[in-house]
PDB file of C-alpha atoms in Angstrom:
ATOM      1  CA  MET A  11      -0.052   0.009  -0.018  1.00 56.00           C
ATOM      2  CA  PHE A  12       1.264   3.444  -0.910  1.00 74.00           C
ATOM      3  CA  GLY A  13       2.803   5.478   1.982  1.00 76.00           C
ATOM      4  CA  ARG A  14       3.010   2.592   4.438  1.00 86.00           C
ATOM      5  CA  LYS A  15       6.805   2.739   4.840  1.00 88.00           C
ATOM      6  CA  GLY A  16       6.722   6.463   5.340  1.00 89.00           C
ATOM      7  CA  ALA A  17       4.119   6.055   8.007  1.00 89.00           C
ATOM      8  CA  GLN A  18       6.298   3.443   9.736  1.00 90.00           C
ATOM      9  CA  LEU A  19       9.007   6.161  10.082  1.00 89.00           C
ATOM     10  CA  CYS A  20       6.514   8.446  11.883  1.00 89.00           C
ATOM     11  CA  VAL A  21       5.243   5.612  14.081  1.00 90.00           C
ATOM     12  CA  GLU A  22       8.931   4.978  15.075  1.00 88.00           C
ATOM     13  CA  LEU A  23       9.051   8.611  16.331  1.00 84.00           C
ATOM     14  CA  LEU A  24       5.925   7.958  18.456  1.00 85.00           C
ATOM     15  CA  HIS A  25       7.594   4.939  20.218  1.00 83.00           C
ATOM     16  CA  THR A  26      10.692   7.058  21.054  1.00 79.00           C
ATOM     17  CA  GLU A  27      10.598   8.908  24.440  1.00 76.00           C
ATOM     18  CA  GLU A  28      11.207  12.677  24.235  1.00 69.00           C
ATOM     19  CA  ASP A  29      14.839  13.594  24.536  1.00 66.00           C
ATOM     20  CA  GLN A  30      15.760   9.959  23.635  1.00 76.00           C
ATOM     21  CA  LEU A  31      17.299   9.050  20.404  1.00 85.00           C
ATOM     22  CA  SER A  32      16.898   5.790  18.577  1.00 88.00           C
ATOM     23  CA  ARG A  33      19.385   4.642  15.901  1.00 91.00           C
ATOM     24  CA  PHE A  34      18.753   6.432  12.578  1.00 93.00           C
ATOM     25  CA  ASN A  35      16.680   3.994  10.484  1.00 92.00           C
ATOM     26  CA  ASN A  36      18.701   4.347   7.278  1.00 92.00           C
ATOM     27  CA  ASP A  37      17.220   1.156   5.789  1.00 93.00           C
ATOM     28  CA  LEU A  38      13.604   2.232   6.125  1.00 93.00           C
ATOM     29  CA  PHE A  39      14.489   5.818   5.115  1.00 93.00           C
ATOM     30  CA  GLU A  40      16.098   4.563   1.826  1.00 94.00           C
ATOM     31  CA  GLN A  41      13.022   2.329   1.249  1.00 94.00           C
ATOM     32  CA  VAL A  42      10.834   5.435   1.471  1.00 94.00           C
ATOM     33  CA  LEU A  43      13.122   7.368  -0.891  1.00 93.00           C
ATOM     34  CA  ASN A  44      13.008   4.512  -3.427  1.00 94.00           C
ATOM     35  CA  GLU A  45       9.305   4.311  -3.135  1.00 94.00           C
ATOM     36  CA  THR A  46       9.089   8.017  -3.853  1.00 93.00           C
ATOM     37  CA  SER A  47      11.309   7.607  -6.870  1.00 93.00           C
ATOM     38  CA  GLU A  48       9.044   4.897  -8.253  1.00 93.00           C
ATOM     39  CA  HIS A  49       6.003   7.055  -7.737  1.00 91.00           C
ATOM     40  CA  PHE A  50       7.706   9.866  -9.616  1.00 91.00           C
ATOM     41  CA  GLU A  51       8.545   7.590 -12.478  1.00 92.00           C
ATOM     42  CA  GLN A  52       4.877   6.386 -12.624  1.00 90.00           C
ATOM     43  CA  LEU A  53       3.565   9.975 -12.485  1.00 87.00           C
ATOM     44  CA  GLU A  54       6.003  11.053 -15.193  1.00 90.00           C
ATOM     45  CA  ALA A  55       5.018   8.113 -17.421  1.00 89.00           C
ATOM     46  CA  ARG A  56       1.297   8.908 -17.098  1.00 86.00           C
ATOM     47  CA  LEU A  57       1.747  12.594 -17.822  1.00 82.00           C
ATOM     48  CA  THR A  58       3.859  11.797 -20.881  1.00 86.00           C
ATOM     49  CA  LYS A  59       1.228   9.314 -22.101  1.00 84.00           C
ATOM     50  CA  MET A  60      -1.376  12.042 -21.783  1.00 79.00           C
ATOM     51  CA  HIS A  61       0.790  14.521 -23.572  1.00 80.00           C
ATOM     52  CA  GLU A  62       1.494  12.064 -26.413  1.00 82.00           C
ATOM     53  CA  GLU A  63      -2.257  11.434 -26.795  1.00 80.00           C
ATOM     54  CA  GLY A  64      -2.765  15.193 -27.017  1.00 77.00           C
ATOM     55  CA  LEU A  65      -4.762  15.418 -23.820  1.00 74.00           C
ATOM     56  CA  ASP A  66      -4.663  18.362 -21.468  1.00 72.00           C
ATOM     57  CA  ALA A  67      -3.581  17.130 -17.984  1.00 65.00           C
ATOM     58  CA  GLN A  68      -5.486  19.977 -16.357  1.00 69.00           C
ATOM     59  CA  THR A  69      -8.964  19.267 -17.896  1.00 71.00           C
ATOM     60  CA  THR A  70      -8.891  15.575 -18.797  1.00 71.00           C
ATOM     61  CA  LYS A  71     -10.232  13.282 -16.154  1.00 79.00           C
ATOM     62  CA  ASN A  72      -9.304   9.726 -17.295  1.00 79.00           C
ATOM     63  CA  ALA A  73      -7.606   6.744 -15.656  1.00 81.00           C
ATOM     64  CA  ASP A  74      -4.135   8.154 -16.386  1.00 80.00           C
ATOM     65  CA  PHE A  75      -5.095  11.488 -14.677  1.00 79.00           C
ATOM     66  CA  TYR A  76      -6.369   9.778 -11.558  1.00 84.00           C
ATOM     67  CA  GLY A  77      -3.378   7.263 -11.493  1.00 85.00           C
ATOM     68  CA  GLY A  78      -1.099  10.223 -11.737  1.00 84.00           C
ATOM     69  CA  LEU A  79      -2.961  12.101  -9.000  1.00 86.00           C
ATOM     70  CA  THR A  80      -2.647   9.078  -6.799  1.00 89.00           C
ATOM     71  CA  HIS A  81       1.126   8.941  -7.418  1.00 89.00           C
ATOM     72  CA  HIS A  82       1.524  12.642  -6.892  1.00 90.00           C
ATOM     73  CA  THR A  83      -0.386  12.456  -3.517  1.00 92.00           C
ATOM     74  CA  SER A  84       1.834   9.518  -2.495  1.00 91.00           C
ATOM     75  CA  ILE A  85       4.901  11.533  -3.244  1.00 92.00           C
ATOM     76  CA  LEU A  86       3.742  14.435  -1.160  1.00 94.00           C
ATOM     77  CA  ARG A  87       2.743  12.087   1.769  1.00 93.00           C
ATOM     78  CA  ASN A  88       6.153  10.407   1.717  1.00 94.00           C
ATOM     79  CA  LYS A  89       7.915  13.768   1.561  1.00 95.00           C
ATOM     80  CA  ARG A  90       5.972  14.907   4.656  1.00 94.00           C
ATOM     81  CA  CYS A  91       6.837  11.744   6.573  1.00 94.00           C
ATOM     82  CA  LEU A  92      10.530  11.964   5.648  1.00 95.00           C
ATOM     83  CA  LEU A  93      10.660  15.680   6.676  1.00 95.00           C
ATOM     84  CA  ALA A  94       8.860  14.946   9.865  1.00 93.00           C
ATOM     85  CA  TYR A  95      11.403  12.192  10.715  1.00 94.00           C
ATOM     86  CA  ILE A  96      14.428  14.435   9.933  1.00 95.00           C
ATOM     87  CA  TYR A  97      12.917  17.512  11.751  1.00 95.00           C
ATOM     88  CA  HIS A  98      12.054  15.581  14.924  1.00 92.00           C
ATOM     89  CA  ARG A  99      15.535  14.006  15.069  1.00 93.00           C
ATOM     90  CA  ALA A 100      17.149  17.481  14.398  1.00 94.00           C
ATOM     91  CA  GLN A 101      15.172  18.988  17.230  1.00 93.00           C
ATOM     92  CA  THR A 102      16.323  16.190  19.536  1.00 92.00           C
ATOM     93  CA  VAL A 103      20.014  16.645  18.402  1.00 93.00           C
ATOM     94  CA  GLN A 104      19.604  20.490  19.356  1.00 93.00           C
ATOM     95  CA  ARG A 105      18.291  19.557  22.690  1.00 90.00           C
ATOM     96  CA  LEU A 106      21.181  17.122  23.331  1.00 89.00           C
ATOM     97  CA  ARG A 107      23.659  19.929  22.595  1.00 90.00           C
ATOM     98  CA  TRP A 108      21.989  22.076  25.288  1.00 88.00           C
ATOM     99  CA  GLN A 109      21.836  19.291  27.783  1.00 85.00           C
ATOM    100  CA  LEU A 110      25.103  17.442  27.261  1.00 84.00           C
ATOM    101  CA  GLY A 111      27.449  20.097  25.879  1.00 85.00           C
ATOM    102  CA  ALA A 112      29.665  20.204  22.792  1.00 88.00           C
ATOM    103  CA  VAL A 113      30.832  16.552  22.912  1.00 88.00           C
ATOM    104  CA  LEU A 114      28.194  13.764  22.697  1.00 88.00           C
ATOM    105  CA  PRO A 115      28.847  10.344  24.376  1.00 88.00           C
ATOM    106  CA  ASP A 116      29.759   7.537  22.120  1.00 90.00           C
ATOM    107  CA  ASP A 117      26.581   5.640  22.643  1.00 90.00           C
ATOM    108  CA  ILE A 118      24.651   8.728  21.384  1.00 90.00           C
ATOM    109  CA  GLN A 119      26.903   9.394  18.481  1.00 91.00           C
ATOM    110  CA  SER A 120      26.563   5.822  17.262  1.00 92.00           C
ATOM    111  CA  LYS A 121      22.834   6.439  16.775  1.00 92.00           C
ATOM    112  CA  LEU A 122      23.286   9.421  14.526  1.00 94.00           C
ATOM    113  CA  SER A 123      23.587   9.435  10.768  1.00 93.00           C
ATOM    114  CA  TYR A 124      26.505  11.075   9.038  1.00 94.00           C
ATOM    115  CA  SER A 125      24.439  14.107   8.151  1.00 94.00           C
ATOM    116  CA  GLU A 126      23.237  14.367  11.758  1.00 94.00           C
ATOM    117  CA  LYS A 127      26.747  14.301  13.146  1.00 95.00           C
ATOM    118  CA  ASN A 128      27.664  17.136  10.765  1.00 95.00           C
ATOM    119  CA  TYR A 129      24.536  19.065  11.785  1.00 96.00           C
ATOM    120  CA  PHE A 130      25.432  18.662  15.502  1.00 95.00           C
ATOM    121  CA  LYS A 131      28.964  19.850  14.845  1.00 95.00           C
ATOM    122  CA  GLN A 132      27.776  22.938  12.836  1.00 96.00           C
ATOM    123  CA  TYR A 133      25.084  23.772  15.388  1.00 95.00           C
ATOM    124  CA  SER A 134      27.536  23.396  18.214  1.00 94.00           C
ATOM    125  CA  ASP A 135      30.165  25.565  16.570  1.00 94.00           C
ATOM    126  CA  SER A 136      27.525  28.239  15.743  1.00 94.00           C
ATOM    127  CA  LEU A 137      26.300  28.186  19.391  1.00 92.00           C
ATOM    128  CA  GLY A 138      29.869  28.387  20.607  1.00 91.00           C
ATOM    129  CA  VAL A 139      30.705  31.332  18.373  1.00 93.00           C
ATOM    130  CA  TYR A 140      27.522  33.122  19.556  1.00 93.00           C
ATOM    131  CA  MET A 141      28.257  32.519  23.250  1.00 87.00           C
ATOM    132  CA  SER A 142      31.826  33.732  22.792  1.00 87.00           C
ATOM    133  CA  SER A 143      30.695  36.961  21.095  1.00 91.00           C
ATOM    134  CA  ILE A 144      28.333  37.786  23.974  1.00 85.00           C
ATOM    135  CA  ASP A 145      30.767  36.366  26.572  1.00 78.00           C
ATOM    136  CA  LEU A 146      28.192  34.326  28.284  1.00 77.00           C
ATOM    137  CA  ASP A 147      27.720  30.481  28.617  1.00 77.00           C
ATOM    138  CA  LEU A 148      24.030  30.078  27.901  1.00 80.00           C
ATOM    139  CA  SER A 149      24.184  26.300  28.523  1.00 77.00           C
ATOM    140  CA  VAL A 150      24.893  26.725  32.218  1.00 71.00           C
ATOM    141  CA  ASP A 151      21.310  27.449  33.289  1.00 64.00           C
ATOM    142  CA  LEU A 152      18.506  26.496  30.873  1.00 66.00           C
ATOM    143  CA  SER A 153      16.099  28.412  33.119  1.00 70.00           C
ATOM    144  CA  PRO A 154      17.140  31.731  34.667  1.00 70.00           C
ATOM    145  CA  PRO A 155      18.274  31.357  38.223  1.00 68.00           C
ATOM    146  CA  LYS A 156      16.614  33.445  40.987  1.00 76.00           C
ATOM    147  CA  ASP A 157      19.950  34.109  42.621  1.00 78.00           C
ATOM    148  CA  PRO A 158      23.344  34.328  40.818  1.00 80.00           C
ATOM    149  CA  TYR A 159      25.017  32.672  43.829  1.00 85.00           C
ATOM    150  CA  ILE A 160      24.613  29.158  45.068  1.00 88.00           C
ATOM    151  CA  GLN A 161      25.519  27.438  48.327  1.00 91.00           C
ATOM    152  CA  VAL A 162      27.542  24.290  47.674  1.00 91.00           C
ATOM    153  CA  LYS A 163      29.071  21.384  49.583  1.00 92.00           C
ATOM    154  CA  VAL A 164      32.354  20.050  48.500  1.00 91.00           C
ATOM    155  CA  LEU A 165      32.147  16.213  47.892  1.00 91.00           C
ATOM    156  CA  GLU A 166      35.864  15.663  46.815  1.00 87.00           C
ATOM    157  CA  ASN A 167      39.002  17.507  47.737  1.00 88.00           C
ATOM    158  CA  VAL A 168      39.511  19.881  44.914  1.00 84.00           C
ATOM    159  CA  GLY A 169      42.254  21.980  46.342  1.00 86.00           C
ATOM    160  CA  ASN A 170      42.896  25.622  45.551  1.00 86.00           C
ATOM    161  CA  VAL A 171      40.919  27.022  42.634  1.00 85.00           C
ATOM    162  CA  TYR A 172      40.330  30.518  41.343  1.00 83.00           C
ATOM    163  CA  LEU A 173      36.669  31.445  41.799  1.00 80.00           C
ATOM    164  CA  ASP A 174      35.514  35.044  41.269  1.00 75.00           C
ATOM    165  CA  ASP A 175      39.146  36.183  40.626  1.00 74.00           C
ATOM    166  CA  GLN A 176      40.386  34.885  44.039  1.00 81.00           C
ATOM    167  CA  SER A 177      41.879  31.682  45.312  1.00 85.00           C
ATOM    168  CA  THR A 178      39.537  29.464  47.267  1.00 86.00           C
ATOM    169  CA  SER A 179      40.316  26.188  48.950  1.00 87.00           C
ATOM    170  CA  LEU A 180      37.706  23.492  48.234  1.00 89.00           C
ATOM    171  CA  LEU A 181      38.107  20.791  50.878  1.00 90.00           C
ATOM    172  CA  ARG A 182      35.869  17.881  51.415  1.00 90.00           C
ATOM    173  CA  ASN A 183      32.630  18.675  53.384  1.00 90.00           C
ATOM    174  CA  SER A 184      33.310  22.387  53.322  1.00 90.00           C
ATOM    175  CA  ILE A 185      30.494  24.687  52.421  1.00 90.00           C
ATOM    176  CA  HIS A 186      30.846  27.749  50.131  1.00 89.00           C
ATOM    177  CA  LEU A 187      28.712  30.415  48.568  1.00 88.00           C
ATOM    178  CA  ILE A 188      29.888  30.938  45.025  1.00 87.00           C
ATOM    179  CA  LYS A 189      28.668  32.118  41.597  1.00 85.00           C
ATOM    180  CA  ARG A 190      26.308  29.698  39.949  1.00 82.00           C
ATOM    181  CA  SER A 191      28.213  29.862  36.636  1.00 79.00           C
ATOM    182  CA  GLU A 192      31.408  28.799  38.451  1.00 84.00           C
ATOM    183  CA  ALA A 193      29.701  26.051  40.443  1.00 84.00           C
ATOM    184  CA  GLU A 194      27.856  24.352  37.617  1.00 81.00           C
ATOM    185  CA  PRO A 195      30.814  22.820  35.892  1.00 81.00           C
ATOM    186  CA  LEU A 196      32.049  21.398  39.228  1.00 83.00           C
ATOM    187  CA  ILE A 197      28.641  20.066  40.049  1.00 84.00           C
ATOM    188  CA  SER A 198      28.394  18.305  36.755  1.00 78.00           C
ATOM    189  CA  GLN A 199      31.736  16.689  37.334  1.00 81.00           C
ATOM    190  CA  GLY A 200      30.501  15.370  40.740  1.00 83.00           C
ATOM    191  CA  LEU A 201      32.907  17.497  42.777  1.00 87.00           C
ATOM    192  CA  LEU A 202      30.292  19.688  44.375  1.00 89.00           C
ATOM    193  CA  GLU A 203      26.567  19.397  45.208  1.00 90.00           C
ATOM    194  CA  GLU A 204      24.036  22.127  46.011  1.00 88.00           C
ATOM    195  CA  PHE A 205      23.682  22.539  49.713  1.00 88.00           C
ATOM    196  CA  ILE A 206      20.166  23.240  51.088  1.00 84.00           C
ATOM    197  CA  ASP A 207      19.723  23.988  54.742  1.00 74.00           C
TER     198      ASP A 207
END
């Protein structure tokens, strides 16, 4: 049946949790492209036949016209399914950049197609250039903080580090009030945790 493989691509998206990425289904994607090419060939053959018979494709309503219309509609449907699949995956790749940073883990990279890897790299580079131009790391807080400072507890001995242009000794179990932007990288590395009284 026409369009069934394209619909399978869209159904695959429904079965994937948001912010999760399944392996790019290159096999099914290629099958949809091949089916679309076959529809195009059939459409072109019917239009050519009508033209050779001297019939106007706009006004003649015969079997070739309706067959061509069916193939044209199938092409549009497959195109929408392919674009929905690519768009959804591109949105997920963008979210992963914001959540995980400029380097994706190997298990996620293995799920991306070659084009998606290039897209991630270009998106990441563009975002990096923009953040450098405004001198602000936008990926630190995805929602604006209420306070620019955060109270943290040191989980591991870090030693002396420069925070807010001064040397601070971060010793295990000590509590500090530091800028959120300086604490977030250390929290993500597991060296600090937010301390709540």
